[in-house]
Tab-separated table of C-alpha atoms in Angstrom:
chain	number	residue	atom	x	y	z
A	104	MET	CA	92.700	125.420	78.456
A	105	ALA	CA	91.848	122.900	81.177
A	106	GLU	CA	94.724	121.432	83.162
A	107	ALA	CA	94.888	118.746	85.813
A	108	SER	CA	97.716	117.752	88.113
A	109	GLN	CA	98.981	114.186	88.454
A	110	TRP	CA	97.074	113.738	91.723
A	111	GLN	CA	93.834	115.001	90.167
A	112	LEU	CA	94.199	112.511	87.327
A	113	MET	CA	94.891	109.726	89.838
A	114	TRP	CA	91.774	110.639	91.829
A	115	ARG	CA	89.589	110.624	88.698
A	116	LYS	CA	90.810	107.157	87.760
A	117	PHE	CA	90.554	105.909	91.323
A	118	LYS	CA	86.884	106.972	91.651
A	119	LYS	CA	85.983	104.650	88.775
A	120	HIS	CA	87.187	101.672	90.834
A	121	LYS	CA	84.011	101.326	92.940
A	122	LEU	CA	85.256	98.503	95.152
A	123	ALA	CA	88.443	100.432	95.959
A	124	LEU	CA	86.417	103.573	96.709
A	125	ILE	CA	84.198	101.691	99.160
A	126	SER	CA	87.316	100.170	100.734
A	127	LEU	CA	88.821	103.654	101.115
A	128	TYR	CA	85.822	104.796	103.155
A	129	PHE	CA	85.850	101.599	105.210
A	130	VAL	CA	89.581	101.820	105.981
A	131	GLY	CA	89.199	105.513	106.789
A	132	PHE	CA	86.377	104.635	109.189
A	133	LEU	CA	88.590	102.040	110.885
A	134	TYR	CA	91.342	104.606	111.394
A	135	VAL	CA	88.823	107.103	112.814
A	136	ILE	CA	87.753	104.412	115.279
A	137	ALA	CA	91.408	103.696	116.055
A	138	ALA	CA	92.141	107.379	116.717
A	139	PHE	CA	89.076	107.939	118.937
A	140	ALA	CA	88.568	104.425	120.280
A	141	GLU	CA	87.491	105.570	123.750
A	142	PHE	CA	84.541	107.494	122.285
A	143	PHE	CA	83.269	104.470	120.343
A	144	GLN	CA	83.624	102.040	123.269
A	145	PRO	CA	80.382	101.600	125.253
A	146	PHE	CA	82.412	100.631	128.343
A	147	ASP	CA	85.938	100.556	129.681
A	148	PRO	CA	87.485	97.472	128.011
A	149	GLU	CA	89.251	96.466	131.239
A	150	VAL	CA	86.196	96.496	133.529
A	151	THR	CA	85.214	92.960	134.562
A	152	SER	CA	81.942	91.485	135.830
A	153	ARG	CA	81.715	88.092	137.503
A	154	ARG	CA	78.003	87.905	136.826
A	155	ASP	CA	78.492	88.264	133.053
A	156	VAL	CA	81.164	85.642	132.340
A	157	PHE	CA	80.766	84.484	128.704
A	158	HIS	CA	77.618	86.571	128.379
A	159	PRO	CA	76.014	85.959	124.945
A	160	PRO	CA	75.504	88.838	122.486
A	161	GLN	CA	72.358	90.913	122.907
A	162	ALA	CA	70.379	92.333	119.992
A	163	ILE	CA	69.289	95.973	119.975
A	164	LYS	CA	65.546	96.542	119.736
A	165	PHE	CA	64.698	99.992	118.433
A	166	LEU	CA	60.932	100.056	119.120
A	167	ASP	CA	59.753	100.034	122.706
A	168	ARG	CA	56.209	98.707	123.106
A	169	THR	CA	54.544	99.786	126.344
A	170	GLU	CA	51.025	100.423	127.601
A	171	ASP	CA	51.337	104.002	126.359
A	172	GLY	CA	52.057	102.830	122.803
A	173	THR	CA	55.074	102.179	120.608
A	174	ARG	CA	57.909	104.621	120.270
A	175	PHE	CA	61.489	104.720	119.107
A	176	ARG	CA	63.661	103.943	122.094
A	177	PRO	CA	66.729	101.659	121.590
A	178	HIS	CA	67.131	99.005	124.256
A	179	VAL	CA	68.205	95.432	124.900
A	180	LEU	CA	66.364	92.836	126.937
A	181	GLY	CA	67.932	91.829	130.218
A	182	THR	CA	69.115	88.327	131.017
A	183	THR	CA	68.889	86.056	134.034
A	184	LEU	CA	71.821	83.821	134.934
A	185	SER	CA	70.895	80.217	135.731
A	186	ARG	CA	72.917	77.094	136.464
A	187	ASP	CA	72.057	73.493	135.635
A	188	PRO	CA	71.829	71.582	138.953
A	189	GLU	CA	73.334	68.423	137.438
A	190	THR	CA	76.074	69.653	135.089
A	191	LEU	CA	76.586	73.056	136.820
A	192	ALA	CA	76.704	74.612	133.332
A	193	THR	CA	75.686	78.264	133.280
A	194	SER	CA	73.215	79.739	130.829
A	195	TYR	CA	71.547	83.093	130.266
A	196	GLU	CA	67.801	83.308	129.755
A	197	ILE	CA	66.135	86.369	128.286
A	198	ASN	CA	64.102	88.365	130.752
A	199	ALA	CA	61.470	90.267	128.759
A	200	ASP	CA	60.446	92.260	131.830
A	201	GLU	CA	63.882	93.840	132.170
A	202	LYS	CA	64.903	96.443	129.616
A	203	ILE	CA	68.255	98.195	129.438
A	204	TYR	CA	67.776	101.441	127.541
A	205	ILE	CA	70.559	102.783	125.329
A	206	SER	CA	71.161	106.482	124.731
A	207	ILE	CA	73.045	108.034	121.840
A	208	LEU	CA	75.921	110.211	123.065
A	209	GLY	CA	75.057	109.047	126.547
A	210	LYS	CA	76.809	110.357	129.624
A	211	THR	CA	79.266	108.009	131.320
A	212	LYS	CA	82.087	108.150	133.802
A	213	PRO	CA	84.755	110.717	132.839
A	214	TYR	CA	87.583	109.442	130.636
A	215	LYS	CA	90.307	110.878	128.420
A	216	LEU	CA	89.864	110.694	124.660
A	217	ALA	CA	93.109	109.704	122.895
A	218	GLY	CA	94.747	109.858	126.313
A	219	PHE	CA	94.517	113.612	126.932
A	220	ILE	CA	91.073	115.082	126.019
A	221	PRO	CA	88.637	115.009	128.985
A	222	MET	CA	85.289	113.527	127.953
A	223	SER	CA	82.179	112.192	129.690
A	224	ARG	CA	80.092	110.970	126.750
A	225	ARG	CA	80.323	107.959	124.452
A	226	ILE	CA	78.612	107.256	121.146
A	227	ILE	CA	76.304	104.746	122.870
A	228	ALA	CA	75.860	104.133	126.582
A	229	PRO	CA	73.243	102.778	128.974
A	230	THR	CA	70.764	105.389	130.136
A	231	LYS	CA	71.324	104.369	133.757
A	232	GLN	CA	74.934	104.315	134.844
A	233	GLY	CA	75.943	100.961	136.268
A	234	GLU	CA	73.887	98.913	133.804
A	235	ARG	CA	75.684	96.881	131.159
A	236	PHE	CA	74.832	95.384	127.795
A	237	TYR	CA	76.861	93.114	125.514
A	238	LEU	CA	76.278	93.636	121.797
A	239	PHE	CA	79.259	91.394	120.933
A	240	GLY	CA	79.020	89.270	124.076
A	241	GLY	CA	81.344	89.012	127.052
A	242	ASP	CA	84.629	87.160	127.608
A	243	ARG	CA	85.809	84.831	130.388
A	244	LEU	CA	86.115	87.760	132.828
A	245	GLY	CA	82.848	89.416	131.872
A	246	ARG	CA	84.497	92.179	129.851
A	247	ASP	CA	82.582	93.706	126.943
A	248	MET	CA	83.870	92.257	123.650
A	249	LEU	CA	82.626	95.203	121.577
A	250	SER	CA	84.655	97.643	123.671
A	251	ARG	CA	87.702	95.375	123.574
A	252	THR	CA	87.459	94.837	119.814
A	253	ILE	CA	87.251	98.594	119.248
A	254	ALA	CA	90.218	99.116	121.585
A	255	GLY	CA	92.185	96.497	119.634
A	256	THR	CA	91.588	98.434	116.404
A	257	ARG	CA	94.008	101.134	117.561
A	258	ILE	CA	97.026	98.843	117.932
A	259	SER	CA	96.267	96.426	115.082
A	260	MET	CA	95.666	99.156	112.498
A	261	SER	CA	98.435	101.475	113.688
A	262	ILE	CA	101.119	98.786	113.883
A	263	GLY	CA	100.676	98.124	110.166
A	264	LEU	CA	100.846	101.827	109.343
A	265	VAL	CA	103.883	102.564	111.526
A	266	GLY	CA	105.658	99.387	110.429
A	267	VAL	CA	105.094	100.133	106.747
A	268	ALA	CA	106.333	103.711	107.220
A	269	MET	CA	109.607	102.340	108.604
A	270	SER	CA	109.809	99.715	105.854
A	271	LEU	CA	109.067	102.340	103.207
A	272	PHE	CA	111.922	104.516	104.450
A	273	LEU	CA	114.425	101.638	104.560
A	274	GLY	CA	113.275	100.037	101.303
A	275	THR	CA	113.261	103.269	99.298
A	276	LEU	CA	116.590	104.463	100.708
A	277	ILE	CA	118.531	101.218	100.310
A	278	GLY	CA	116.880	100.165	97.042
A	279	GLY	CA	117.238	103.625	95.536
A	280	MET	CA	120.923	103.923	96.469
A	281	ALA	CA	121.641	100.443	95.105
A	282	GLY	CA	119.879	101.071	91.802
A	283	TYR	CA	121.060	104.631	91.199
A	284	LEU	CA	124.665	104.441	92.370
A	285	GLY	CA	125.430	100.840	91.398
A	286	GLY	CA	128.929	99.456	91.988
A	287	TRP	CA	129.848	97.940	95.349
A	288	ILE	CA	126.863	99.598	97.053
A	289	ASP	CA	124.545	97.701	94.716
A	290	SER	CA	126.401	94.439	95.291
A	291	VAL	CA	126.363	94.676	99.093
A	292	SER	CA	122.732	95.797	99.218
A	293	THR	CA	121.598	93.071	96.826
A	294	ARG	CA	123.380	90.336	98.782
A	295	ALA	CA	121.827	91.600	102.036
A	296	ILE	CA	118.345	91.634	100.475
A	297	GLU	CA	118.790	88.139	99.055
A	298	LEU	CA	120.073	86.843	102.398
A	299	ILE	CA	117.052	88.170	104.299
A	300	LEU	CA	114.587	86.971	101.640
A	301	SER	CA	116.106	83.475	101.706
A	302	MET	CA	115.301	83.080	105.404
A	303	PRO	CA	111.891	81.711	106.474
A	304	THR	CA	109.877	84.680	107.690
A	305	ILE	CA	107.748	83.127	110.428
A	306	PRO	CA	110.638	81.442	112.328
A	307	ILE	CA	112.575	84.723	112.228
A	308	TRP	CA	109.583	86.601	113.642
A	309	LEU	CA	109.125	83.969	116.321
A	310	GLY	CA	112.818	83.953	117.216
A	311	LEU	CA	113.135	87.735	117.442
A	312	SER	CA	109.851	88.069	119.362
A	313	ALA	CA	110.970	85.418	121.857
A	314	THR	CA	113.979	87.579	122.764
A	315	ILE	CA	111.736	90.404	124.028
A	316	PRO	CA	111.495	90.242	127.848
A	317	ALA	CA	108.017	89.332	129.064
A	318	ASP	CA	108.056	92.047	131.759
A	319	ILE	CA	108.881	94.890	129.372
A	320	ASP	CA	106.645	97.967	129.315
A	321	PRO	CA	103.650	97.471	126.926
A	322	LEU	CA	104.558	100.602	124.938
A	323	MET	CA	108.147	99.409	124.489
A	324	ARG	CA	106.905	95.962	123.471
A	325	TYR	CA	104.651	97.587	120.870
A	326	PHE	CA	107.644	99.504	119.509
A	327	ALA	CA	109.807	96.344	119.534
A	328	ILE	CA	107.210	94.316	117.602
A	329	THR	CA	106.915	97.151	115.059
A	330	VAL	CA	110.684	97.206	114.563
A	331	ILE	CA	110.800	93.420	114.156
A	332	LEU	CA	108.113	93.490	111.462
A	333	SER	CA	109.831	96.396	109.706
A	334	LEU	CA	113.277	94.754	109.695
A	335	ILE	CA	111.855	91.906	107.615
A	336	GLY	CA	109.304	93.832	105.552
A	337	TRP	CA	111.570	96.345	103.800
A	338	THR	CA	113.336	93.863	101.521
A	339	GLU	CA	110.523	93.353	98.998
A	340	LEU	CA	110.110	97.079	98.463
A	341	ALA	CA	113.875	97.599	98.231
A	342	ARG	CA	114.146	94.978	95.491
A	343	VAL	CA	111.311	96.581	93.510
A	344	VAL	CA	112.792	100.076	93.881
A	345	ARG	CA	116.271	98.878	92.912
A	346	GLY	CA	114.974	97.212	89.748
A	347	ARG	CA	113.043	100.277	88.666
A	348	PHE	CA	116.011	102.577	89.352
A	349	LEU	CA	118.229	100.356	87.207
A	350	ALA	CA	115.705	100.536	84.381
A	351	LEU	CA	115.037	104.276	84.609
A	352	ARG	CA	118.515	105.683	85.219
A	353	THR	CA	119.413	105.169	81.536
A	354	GLU	CA	116.172	106.625	80.158
A	355	ASP	CA	116.374	109.717	77.964
A	356	PHE	CA	114.573	112.033	80.397
A	357	VAL	CA	117.004	111.090	83.202
A	358	THR	CA	120.019	111.576	80.921
A	359	ALA	CA	118.638	114.935	79.792
A	360	ALA	CA	118.217	116.047	83.413
A	361	ARG	CA	121.824	115.105	84.179
A	362	LEU	CA	123.154	116.940	81.116
A	363	ASP	CA	121.098	119.971	82.093
A	364	GLY	CA	123.075	120.115	85.339
A	365	ALA	CA	120.451	118.717	87.723
A	366	ARG	CA	121.848	117.436	90.982
A	367	PRO	CA	121.439	113.744	91.871
A	368	ARG	CA	118.830	114.570	94.512
A	369	ARG	CA	116.707	116.460	91.984
A	370	VAL	CA	117.095	113.684	89.413
A	371	VAL	CA	115.929	111.100	91.944
A	372	PHE	CA	113.018	112.947	93.546
A	373	ARG	CA	111.860	115.048	90.590
A	374	HIS	CA	112.285	112.641	87.676
A	375	ILE	CA	112.687	109.038	88.840
A	376	MET	CA	110.478	108.767	91.947
A	377	PRO	CA	107.237	109.935	90.242
A	378	SER	CA	107.654	107.076	87.765
A	379	LEU	CA	107.874	104.625	90.687
A	380	MET	CA	104.693	105.832	92.359
A	381	SER	CA	102.484	102.952	91.192
A	382	HIS	CA	105.072	100.332	92.219
A	383	ILE	CA	105.603	101.888	95.661
A	384	ILE	CA	101.854	102.197	96.261
A	385	ALA	CA	101.323	98.576	95.249
A	386	SER	CA	104.064	97.341	97.581
A	387	VAL	CA	102.936	99.504	100.509
A	388	SER	CA	99.263	98.590	100.117
A	389	LEU	CA	100.155	94.898	100.248
A	390	ALA	CA	102.593	95.370	103.133
A	391	ILE	CA	100.054	96.955	105.518
A	392	PRO	CA	97.668	93.953	105.629
A	393	ALA	CA	100.661	91.608	105.745
A	394	MET	CA	101.952	93.376	108.865
A	395	ILE	CA	98.498	93.336	110.452
A	396	LEU	CA	98.346	89.583	109.885
A	397	ALA	CA	101.892	89.173	111.204
A	398	GLU	CA	101.098	91.032	114.440
A	399	THR	CA	97.862	89.068	114.817
A	400	SER	CA	99.709	85.783	114.331
A	401	LEU	CA	102.478	86.624	116.792
A	402	SER	CA	100.026	87.820	119.435
A	403	PHE	CA	97.823	84.773	118.870
A	404	LEU	CA	100.845	82.536	119.516
A	405	GLY	CA	101.741	84.501	122.647
A	406	LEU	CA	104.963	85.947	121.233
A	407	GLY	CA	103.655	89.333	120.130
A	408	LEU	CA	101.778	91.817	122.235
A	409	LEU	CA	100.654	90.602	125.650
A	410	PRO	CA	97.923	91.726	128.079
A	411	PRO	CA	97.238	94.383	129.260
A	412	SER	CA	97.824	95.528	125.666
A	413	ILE	CA	94.736	94.979	123.524
A	414	SER	CA	94.997	94.033	119.863
A	415	TRP	CA	92.981	91.756	117.616
A	416	GLY	CA	95.640	89.066	117.986
A	417	VAL	CA	95.601	89.315	121.786
A	418	LEU	CA	91.803	88.980	121.756
A	419	LEU	CA	91.913	85.966	119.444
A	420	LYS	CA	94.308	84.268	121.855
A	421	GLU	CA	91.353	84.068	124.259
A	422	ALA	CA	89.617	81.746	121.770
A	423	GLN	CA	92.325	79.068	121.697
A	424	ASN	CA	90.608	76.505	123.890
A	425	ILE	CA	87.727	74.115	123.260
A	426	ARG	CA	85.546	75.744	125.907
A	427	SER	CA	85.624	79.044	124.065
A	428	ILE	CA	84.715	77.426	120.748
A	429	ALA	CA	81.830	75.468	122.269
A	430	GLN	CA	80.535	77.979	124.787
A	431	ALA	CA	81.489	81.409	123.434
A	432	PRO	CA	81.980	81.433	119.633
A	433	TRP	CA	81.574	85.236	119.675
A	434	LEU	CA	85.158	85.454	120.936
A	435	PHE	CA	86.163	85.005	117.273
A	436	THR	CA	84.637	88.419	116.437
A	437	PRO	CA	88.079	90.136	116.232
A	438	GLY	CA	88.978	87.637	113.499
A	439	VAL	CA	86.080	88.980	111.410
A	440	PHE	CA	87.512	92.477	111.807
A	441	VAL	CA	90.931	91.215	110.692
A	442	LEU	CA	89.355	89.583	107.630
A	443	PHE	CA	87.460	92.670	106.493
A	444	ALA	CA	90.346	95.039	107.253
A	445	VAL	CA	92.808	92.967	105.213
A	446	LEU	CA	90.367	92.586	102.309
A	447	ALA	CA	89.606	96.316	102.286
A	448	LEU	CA	93.301	97.238	102.342
A	449	ASN	CA	94.004	94.855	99.440
A	450	PHE	CA	91.114	96.259	97.372
A	451	LEU	CA	92.270	99.787	98.199
A	452	GLY	CA	95.800	98.921	97.105
A	453	ASP	CA	94.560	97.528	93.790
A	454	GLY	CA	92.655	100.727	93.092
A	455	LEU	CA	95.577	102.973	94.039
A	456	ARG	CA	97.992	100.919	91.955
A	457	ASP	CA	95.791	101.127	88.861
A	458	ALA	CA	95.170	104.850	89.373
A	459	ALA	CA	98.872	105.627	89.806
A	460	ASP	CA	100.064	103.502	86.885
A	461	PRO	CA	100.972	105.944	84.070
A	462	TYR	CA	100.805	103.130	81.497
A	463	ALA	CA	97.336	101.893	82.449
A	464	GLN	CA	94.665	102.358	79.810
A	465	ASP	CA	91.718	104.492	80.935
A	466	LEU	CA	88.717	102.680	79.509
A	467	GLY	CA	86.189	104.998	81.148
């Protein structure tokens, strides 16, 4: 007789949601990049170059045509900086005679992967050390935008995950206690949830972020922003959990567990919580992209993370002026990453919610 656990059944249903499955791989790839950002960065994201200020993106050419024939050898064409004698505007002209060759797993200056693993190779690097290329262009200080965007993935993706973990703990604990115990605990918790939900979210974020000292350590600022986002984000989940606890605590299977002598902890975690799985997954999956957008918005306004921290919001702050829009539109590249990350997380959440819903009809 064939048997399957609840998680096996969820995985079978989830695999039928093709868009969610693709999103799972994409989100997983983003978190791999976030964990090993230094390996995926062609260059140190903080290294500047006066010669390459607002350098335009360069396209990779995979076939190298020489007098000896054509062979596979990735490279980019060099550029020559020129300045208009009348307007003094700078421009970069392609120099077909100069080729910057790119090696896979190329050797670079030593660095520490994830902050503690000594490494001297990156996924792509110039064959000759000292040469530079800009696949996503350069910023106002000549820093490589591809390296900085990859570096920003670590903070932007992790702040949503850490913030949601804190919100999940608070929301499940407070909502579960309110719904299961009832009485004055339910009344106090409900009033607190309603009070927080009645306040405008963005002004609260702005007000709390403005209280963080500007000279605080970047790591402490990261932690403070995460706490601020979590203090507001737990209320929606708590309200959902409370409502489901109120509905399920009078069900026959919960009453039977109580009469059988099961302790409250076993009743909650063994009988009630599995029935809430789809609701919790739905709330969490929607909360992660919401927190990513919140951090991006705060950093874009200058009230979130600040340099030298690198996040997608901090990078987008560089594109606030007219000069950037007119001269360097590639500075909006981190916004494209935000868009695709949020869409993928929403599609992933839809698939997980449908797979975890015990009442959903399996039409496959």
